[in-house]
PDB file of C-alpha atoms in Angstrom:
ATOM      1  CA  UNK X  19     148.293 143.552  72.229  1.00  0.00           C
ATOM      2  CA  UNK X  20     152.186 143.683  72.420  1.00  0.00           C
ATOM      3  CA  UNK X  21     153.397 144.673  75.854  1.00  0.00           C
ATOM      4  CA  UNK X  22     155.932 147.579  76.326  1.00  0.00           C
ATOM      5  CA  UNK X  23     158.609 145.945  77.118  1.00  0.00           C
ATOM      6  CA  UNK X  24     157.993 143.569  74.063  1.00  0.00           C
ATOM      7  CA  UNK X  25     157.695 146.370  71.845  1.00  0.00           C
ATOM      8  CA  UNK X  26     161.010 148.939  73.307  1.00  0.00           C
ATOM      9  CA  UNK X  27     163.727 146.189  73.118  1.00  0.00           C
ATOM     10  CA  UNK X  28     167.006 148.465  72.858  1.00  0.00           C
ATOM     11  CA  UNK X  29     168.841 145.190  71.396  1.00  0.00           C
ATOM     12  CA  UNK X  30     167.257 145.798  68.501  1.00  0.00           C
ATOM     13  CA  UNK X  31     166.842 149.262  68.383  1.00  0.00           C
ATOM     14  CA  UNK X  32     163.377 150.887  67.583  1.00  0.00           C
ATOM     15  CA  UNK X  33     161.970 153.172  65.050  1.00  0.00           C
ATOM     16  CA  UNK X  34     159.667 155.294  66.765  1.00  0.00           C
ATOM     17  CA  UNK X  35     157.780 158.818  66.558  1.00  0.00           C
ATOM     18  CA  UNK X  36     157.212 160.910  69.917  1.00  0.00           C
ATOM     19  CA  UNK X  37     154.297 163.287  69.551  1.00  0.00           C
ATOM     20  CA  UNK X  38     153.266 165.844  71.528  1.00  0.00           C
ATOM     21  CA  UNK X  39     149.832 167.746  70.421  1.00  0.00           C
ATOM     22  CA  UNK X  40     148.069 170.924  71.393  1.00  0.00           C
ATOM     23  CA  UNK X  41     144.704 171.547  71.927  1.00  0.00           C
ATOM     24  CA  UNK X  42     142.095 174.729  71.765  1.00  0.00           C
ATOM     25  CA  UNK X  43     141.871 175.171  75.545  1.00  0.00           C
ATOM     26  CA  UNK X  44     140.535 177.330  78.362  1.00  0.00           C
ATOM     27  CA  UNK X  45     141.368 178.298  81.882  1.00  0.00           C
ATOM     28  CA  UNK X  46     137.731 179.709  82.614  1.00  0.00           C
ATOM     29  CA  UNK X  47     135.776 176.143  82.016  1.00  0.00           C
ATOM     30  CA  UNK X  48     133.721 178.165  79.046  1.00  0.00           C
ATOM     31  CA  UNK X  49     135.079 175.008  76.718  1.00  0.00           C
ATOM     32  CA  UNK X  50     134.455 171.559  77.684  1.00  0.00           C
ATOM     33  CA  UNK X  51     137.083 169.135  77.196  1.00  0.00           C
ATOM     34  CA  UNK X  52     134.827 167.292  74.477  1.00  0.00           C
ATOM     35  CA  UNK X  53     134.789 170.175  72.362  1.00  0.00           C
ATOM     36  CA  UNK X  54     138.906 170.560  72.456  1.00  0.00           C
ATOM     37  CA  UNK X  55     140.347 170.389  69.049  1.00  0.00           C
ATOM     38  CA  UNK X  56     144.182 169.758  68.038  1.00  0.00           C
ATOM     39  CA  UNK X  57     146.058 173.010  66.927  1.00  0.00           C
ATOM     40  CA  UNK X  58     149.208 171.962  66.855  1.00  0.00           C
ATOM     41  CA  UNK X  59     151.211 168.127  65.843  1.00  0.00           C
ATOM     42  CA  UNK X  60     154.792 168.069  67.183  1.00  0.00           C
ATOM     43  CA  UNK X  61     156.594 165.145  66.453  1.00  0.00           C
ATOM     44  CA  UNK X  62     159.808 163.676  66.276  1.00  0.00           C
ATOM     45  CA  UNK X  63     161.147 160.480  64.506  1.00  0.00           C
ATOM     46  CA  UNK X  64     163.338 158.479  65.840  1.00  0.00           C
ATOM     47  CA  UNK X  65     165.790 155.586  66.689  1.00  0.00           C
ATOM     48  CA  UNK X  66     166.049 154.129  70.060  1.00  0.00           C
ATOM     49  CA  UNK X  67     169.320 151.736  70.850  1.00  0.00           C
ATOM     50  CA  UNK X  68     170.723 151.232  74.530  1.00  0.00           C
ATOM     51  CA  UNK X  69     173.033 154.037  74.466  1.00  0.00           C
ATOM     52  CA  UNK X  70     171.421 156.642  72.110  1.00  0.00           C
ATOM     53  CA  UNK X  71     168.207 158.398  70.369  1.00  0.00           C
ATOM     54  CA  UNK X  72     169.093 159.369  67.078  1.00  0.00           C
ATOM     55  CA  UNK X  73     166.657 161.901  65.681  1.00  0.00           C
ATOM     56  CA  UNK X  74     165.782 160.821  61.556  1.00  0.00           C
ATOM     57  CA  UNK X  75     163.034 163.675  61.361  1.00  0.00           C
ATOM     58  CA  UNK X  76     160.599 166.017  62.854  1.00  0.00           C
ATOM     59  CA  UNK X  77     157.286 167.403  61.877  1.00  0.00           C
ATOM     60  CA  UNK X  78     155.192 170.748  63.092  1.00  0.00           C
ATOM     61  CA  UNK X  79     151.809 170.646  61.675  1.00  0.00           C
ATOM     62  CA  UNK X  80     149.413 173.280  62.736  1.00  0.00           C
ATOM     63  CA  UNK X  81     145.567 172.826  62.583  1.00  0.00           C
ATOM     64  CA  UNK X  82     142.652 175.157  62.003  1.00  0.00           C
ATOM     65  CA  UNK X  83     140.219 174.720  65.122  1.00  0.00           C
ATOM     66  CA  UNK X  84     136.239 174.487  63.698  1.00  0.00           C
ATOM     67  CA  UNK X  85     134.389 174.498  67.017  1.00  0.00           C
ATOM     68  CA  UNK X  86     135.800 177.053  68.427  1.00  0.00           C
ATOM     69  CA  UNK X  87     137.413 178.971  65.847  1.00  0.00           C
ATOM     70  CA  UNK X  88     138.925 181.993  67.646  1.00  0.00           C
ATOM     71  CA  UNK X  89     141.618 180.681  70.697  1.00  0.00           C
ATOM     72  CA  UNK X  90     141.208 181.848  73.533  1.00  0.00           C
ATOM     73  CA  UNK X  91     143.624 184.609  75.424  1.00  0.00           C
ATOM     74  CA  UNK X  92     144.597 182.025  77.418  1.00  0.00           C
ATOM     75  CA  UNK X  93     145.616 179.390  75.129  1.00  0.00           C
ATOM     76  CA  UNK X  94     146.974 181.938  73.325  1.00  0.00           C
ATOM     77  CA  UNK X  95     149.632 182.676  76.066  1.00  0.00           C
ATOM     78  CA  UNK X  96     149.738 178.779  77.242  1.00  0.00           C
ATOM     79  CA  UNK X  97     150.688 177.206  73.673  1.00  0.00           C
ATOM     80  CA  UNK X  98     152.316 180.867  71.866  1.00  0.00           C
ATOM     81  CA  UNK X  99     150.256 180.316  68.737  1.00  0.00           C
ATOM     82  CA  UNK X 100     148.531 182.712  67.531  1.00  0.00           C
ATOM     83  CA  UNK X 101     145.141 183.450  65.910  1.00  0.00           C
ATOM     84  CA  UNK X 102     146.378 184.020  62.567  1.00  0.00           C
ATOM     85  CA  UNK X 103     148.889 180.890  62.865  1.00  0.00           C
ATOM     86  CA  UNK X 104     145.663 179.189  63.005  1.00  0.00           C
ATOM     87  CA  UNK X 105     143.326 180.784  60.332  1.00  0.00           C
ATOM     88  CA  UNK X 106     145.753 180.377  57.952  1.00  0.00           C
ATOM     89  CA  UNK X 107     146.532 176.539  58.656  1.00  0.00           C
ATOM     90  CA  UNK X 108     144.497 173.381  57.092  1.00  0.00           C
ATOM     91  CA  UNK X 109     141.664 171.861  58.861  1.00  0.00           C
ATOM     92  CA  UNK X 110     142.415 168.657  60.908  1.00  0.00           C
ATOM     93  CA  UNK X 111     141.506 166.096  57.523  1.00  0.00           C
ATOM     94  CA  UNK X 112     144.283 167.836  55.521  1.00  0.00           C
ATOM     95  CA  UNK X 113     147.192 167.881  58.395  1.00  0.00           C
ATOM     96  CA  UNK X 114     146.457 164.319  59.284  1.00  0.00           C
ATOM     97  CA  UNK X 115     147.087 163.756  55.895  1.00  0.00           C
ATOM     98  CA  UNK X 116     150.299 165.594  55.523  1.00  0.00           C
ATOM     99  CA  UNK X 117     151.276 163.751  58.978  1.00  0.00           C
ATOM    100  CA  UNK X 118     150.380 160.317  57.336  1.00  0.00           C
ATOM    101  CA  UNK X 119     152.789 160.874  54.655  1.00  0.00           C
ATOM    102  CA  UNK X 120     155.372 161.420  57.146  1.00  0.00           C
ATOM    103  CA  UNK X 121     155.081 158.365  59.146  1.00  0.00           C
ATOM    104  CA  UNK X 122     154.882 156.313  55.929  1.00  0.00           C
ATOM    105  CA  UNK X 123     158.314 157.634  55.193  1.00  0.00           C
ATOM    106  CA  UNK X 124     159.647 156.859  58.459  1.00  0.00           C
ATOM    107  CA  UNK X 125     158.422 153.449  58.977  1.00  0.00           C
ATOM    108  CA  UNK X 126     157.847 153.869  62.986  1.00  0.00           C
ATOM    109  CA  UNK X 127     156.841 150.856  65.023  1.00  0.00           C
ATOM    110  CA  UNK X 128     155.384 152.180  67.327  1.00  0.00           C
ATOM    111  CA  UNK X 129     154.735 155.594  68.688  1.00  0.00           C
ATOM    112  CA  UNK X 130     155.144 157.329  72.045  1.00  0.00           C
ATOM    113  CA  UNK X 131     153.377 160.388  74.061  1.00  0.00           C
ATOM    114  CA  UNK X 132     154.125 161.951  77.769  1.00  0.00           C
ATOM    115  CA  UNK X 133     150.219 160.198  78.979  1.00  0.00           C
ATOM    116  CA  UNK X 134     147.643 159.273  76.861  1.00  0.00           C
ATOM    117  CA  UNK X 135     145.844 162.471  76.471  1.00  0.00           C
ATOM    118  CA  UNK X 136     147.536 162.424  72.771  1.00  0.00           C
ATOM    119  CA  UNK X 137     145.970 158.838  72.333  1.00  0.00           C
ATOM    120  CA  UNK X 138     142.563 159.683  73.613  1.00  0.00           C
ATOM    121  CA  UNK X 139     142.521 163.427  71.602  1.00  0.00           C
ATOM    122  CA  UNK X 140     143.840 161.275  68.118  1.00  0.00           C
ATOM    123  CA  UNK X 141     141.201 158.587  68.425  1.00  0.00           C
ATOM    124  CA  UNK X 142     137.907 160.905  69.534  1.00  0.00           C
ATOM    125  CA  UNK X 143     138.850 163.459  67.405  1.00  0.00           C
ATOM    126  CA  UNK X 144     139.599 160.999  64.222  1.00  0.00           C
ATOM    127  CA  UNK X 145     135.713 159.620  65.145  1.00  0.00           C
ATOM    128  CA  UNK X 146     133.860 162.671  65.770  1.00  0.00           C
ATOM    129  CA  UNK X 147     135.195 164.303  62.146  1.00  0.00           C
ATOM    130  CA  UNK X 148     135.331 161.158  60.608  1.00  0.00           C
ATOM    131  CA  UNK X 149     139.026 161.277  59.346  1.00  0.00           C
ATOM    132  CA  UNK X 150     141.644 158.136  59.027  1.00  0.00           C
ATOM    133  CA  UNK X 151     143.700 158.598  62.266  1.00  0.00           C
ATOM    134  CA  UNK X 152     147.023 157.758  60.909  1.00  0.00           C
ATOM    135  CA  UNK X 153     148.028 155.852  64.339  1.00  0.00           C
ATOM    136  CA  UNK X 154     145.733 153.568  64.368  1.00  0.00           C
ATOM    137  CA  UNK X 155     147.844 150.367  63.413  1.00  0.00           C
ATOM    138  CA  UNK X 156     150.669 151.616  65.992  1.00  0.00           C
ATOM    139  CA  UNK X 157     151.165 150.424  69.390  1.00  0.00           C
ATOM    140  CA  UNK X 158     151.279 153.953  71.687  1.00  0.00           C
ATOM    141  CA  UNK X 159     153.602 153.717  75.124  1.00  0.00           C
ATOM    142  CA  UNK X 160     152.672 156.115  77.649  1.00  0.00           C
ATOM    143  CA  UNK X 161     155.932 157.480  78.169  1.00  0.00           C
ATOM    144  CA  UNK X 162     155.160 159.568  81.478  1.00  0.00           C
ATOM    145  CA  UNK X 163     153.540 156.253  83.020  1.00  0.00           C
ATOM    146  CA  UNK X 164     157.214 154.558  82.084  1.00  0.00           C
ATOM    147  CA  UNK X 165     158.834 157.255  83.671  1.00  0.00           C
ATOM    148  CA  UNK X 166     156.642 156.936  86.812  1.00  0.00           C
ATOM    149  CA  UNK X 167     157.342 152.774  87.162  1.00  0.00           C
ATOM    150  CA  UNK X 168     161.487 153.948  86.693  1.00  0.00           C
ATOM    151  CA  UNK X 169     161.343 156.878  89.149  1.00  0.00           C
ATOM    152  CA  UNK X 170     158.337 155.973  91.899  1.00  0.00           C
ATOM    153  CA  UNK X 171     156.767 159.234  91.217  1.00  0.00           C
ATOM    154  CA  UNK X 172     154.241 160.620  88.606  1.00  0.00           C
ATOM    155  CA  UNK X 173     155.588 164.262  87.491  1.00  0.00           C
ATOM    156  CA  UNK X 174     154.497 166.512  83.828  1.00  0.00           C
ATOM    157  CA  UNK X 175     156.920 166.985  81.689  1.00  0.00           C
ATOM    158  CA  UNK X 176     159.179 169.902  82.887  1.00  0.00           C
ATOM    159  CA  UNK X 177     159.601 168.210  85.866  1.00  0.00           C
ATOM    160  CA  UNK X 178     160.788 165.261  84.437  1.00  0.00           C
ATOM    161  CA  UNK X 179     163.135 166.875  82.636  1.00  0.00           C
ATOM    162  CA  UNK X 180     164.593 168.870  85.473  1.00  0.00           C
ATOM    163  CA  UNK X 181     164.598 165.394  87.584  1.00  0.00           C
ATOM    164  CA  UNK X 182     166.866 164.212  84.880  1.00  0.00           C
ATOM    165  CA  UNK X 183     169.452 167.012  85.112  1.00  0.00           C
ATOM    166  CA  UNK X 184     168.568 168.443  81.850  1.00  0.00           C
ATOM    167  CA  UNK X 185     167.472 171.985  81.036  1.00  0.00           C
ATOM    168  CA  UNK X 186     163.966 172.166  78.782  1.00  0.00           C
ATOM    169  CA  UNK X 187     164.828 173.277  75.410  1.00  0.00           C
ATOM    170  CA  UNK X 188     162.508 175.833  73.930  1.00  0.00           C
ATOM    171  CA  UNK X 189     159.036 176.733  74.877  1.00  0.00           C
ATOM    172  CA  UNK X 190     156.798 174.136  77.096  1.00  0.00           C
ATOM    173  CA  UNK X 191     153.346 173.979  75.388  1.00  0.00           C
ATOM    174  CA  UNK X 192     154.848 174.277  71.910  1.00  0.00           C
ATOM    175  CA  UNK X 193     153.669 170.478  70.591  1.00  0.00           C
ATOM    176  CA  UNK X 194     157.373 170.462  68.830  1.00  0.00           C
ATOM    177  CA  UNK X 195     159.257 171.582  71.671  1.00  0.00           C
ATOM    178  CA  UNK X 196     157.714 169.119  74.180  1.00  0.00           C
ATOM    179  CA  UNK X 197     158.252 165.939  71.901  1.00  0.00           C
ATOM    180  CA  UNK X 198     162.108 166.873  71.594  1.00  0.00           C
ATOM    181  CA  UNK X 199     161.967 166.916  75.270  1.00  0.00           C
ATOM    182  CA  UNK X 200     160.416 163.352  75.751  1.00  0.00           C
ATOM    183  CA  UNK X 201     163.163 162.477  73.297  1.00  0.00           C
ATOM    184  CA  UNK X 202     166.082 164.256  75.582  1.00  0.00           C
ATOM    185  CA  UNK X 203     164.404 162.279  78.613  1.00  0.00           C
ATOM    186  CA  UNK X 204     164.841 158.741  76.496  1.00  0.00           C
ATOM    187  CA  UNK X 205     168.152 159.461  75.582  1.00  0.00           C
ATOM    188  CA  UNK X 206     169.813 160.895  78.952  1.00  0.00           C
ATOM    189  CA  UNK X 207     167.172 159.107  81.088  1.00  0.00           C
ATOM    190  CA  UNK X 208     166.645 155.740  79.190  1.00  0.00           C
ATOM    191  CA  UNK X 209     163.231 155.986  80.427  1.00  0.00           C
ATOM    192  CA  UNK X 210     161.982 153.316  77.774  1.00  0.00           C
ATOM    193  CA  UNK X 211     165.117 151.147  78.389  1.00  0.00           C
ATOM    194  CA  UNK X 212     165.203 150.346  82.119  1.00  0.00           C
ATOM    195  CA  UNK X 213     161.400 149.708  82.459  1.00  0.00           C
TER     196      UNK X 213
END
């Protein structure tokens, strides 16, 4: 395997997708972490050079939970999306789809998430419902490690973005929202560039 800093050279620029997911969830321990199922793909294309990140596209994909059908109140108010937002959205073999077709058009190399709870959800989600995970052939970077190794300190997200000087745009928890943020942190913080 490739290591970062083979696969984020800035020389060269790099076509990459950030993606931020969202999970059924619950602040009461009533659903265990193995039974967590993605609601919600946020993701933004991109291109990465040494002085810029140049947004090509961006993709919000919501996902009808089958475990637990019915969200919880409290991931409810965590993530803003709503029961019927969900009931009315494909099941996770028909978004991953949708999301394939989307990083076929964009050609990333490789593909980026603040930790690797996105990695781990993609790949034991993909097995358990036996569905193509469309990331499979992609290198991931842990982003939030990156920006750990830059700044000496590991932070989440809003932090990291307040660190940086910046000002979070739109709602934290909203799998859209957060991946434009990792992008604003590679652009103003050239996280990927300086590790």
């Amino acid at each position: 395997m490739a290591k970062e800093s083979e696969i984020i050279n800035p020389d060269s620029g790099v076509d990459i997708v950030i993606i931020d997911i969202e999970c059924t969830c619950d602040d009461a321990k009533n659903l265990p972490r193995s039974e967590m199922e993605i609601i919600e793909i946020g993701a933004v294309f991109g291109r990465l050079t040494d002085v810029s990140f140049v947004l090509v596209d961006e993709v919000q994909i919501y996902v009808r939970p089958v475990i637990h059908a019915k969200l919880t109140q409290f991931c409810i108010s965590l993530t803003g999306i709503t029961q019927d937002v969900v009931d009315t959205a494909s099941p996770l073999s028909e978004g991953l789809k949708r999301f394939a077709g989307r990083i076929s058009s964009n050609s990333p190399r490789v593909w980026g998430s603040w930790g690797n709870f996105d990695l781990r959800q993609f790949e034991k989600e993909s097995l358990s419902k036996n569905i193509t995970n469309p990331l499979v052939a992609l290198p991931h970077v842990n982003i939030k490690q990156l920006y750990a190794r830059k700044r000496g300190h590991r932070v989440g997200l809003a932090r990291a973005i307040r660190l940086s000087g910046l000002v979070f745009q739109g709602r934290h928890h909203s799998g859209l929202d957060d991946a434009r943020n990792i992008a604003q942190l590679l652009e103003v913080d050239g996280v990927l560039m300086e590790c």
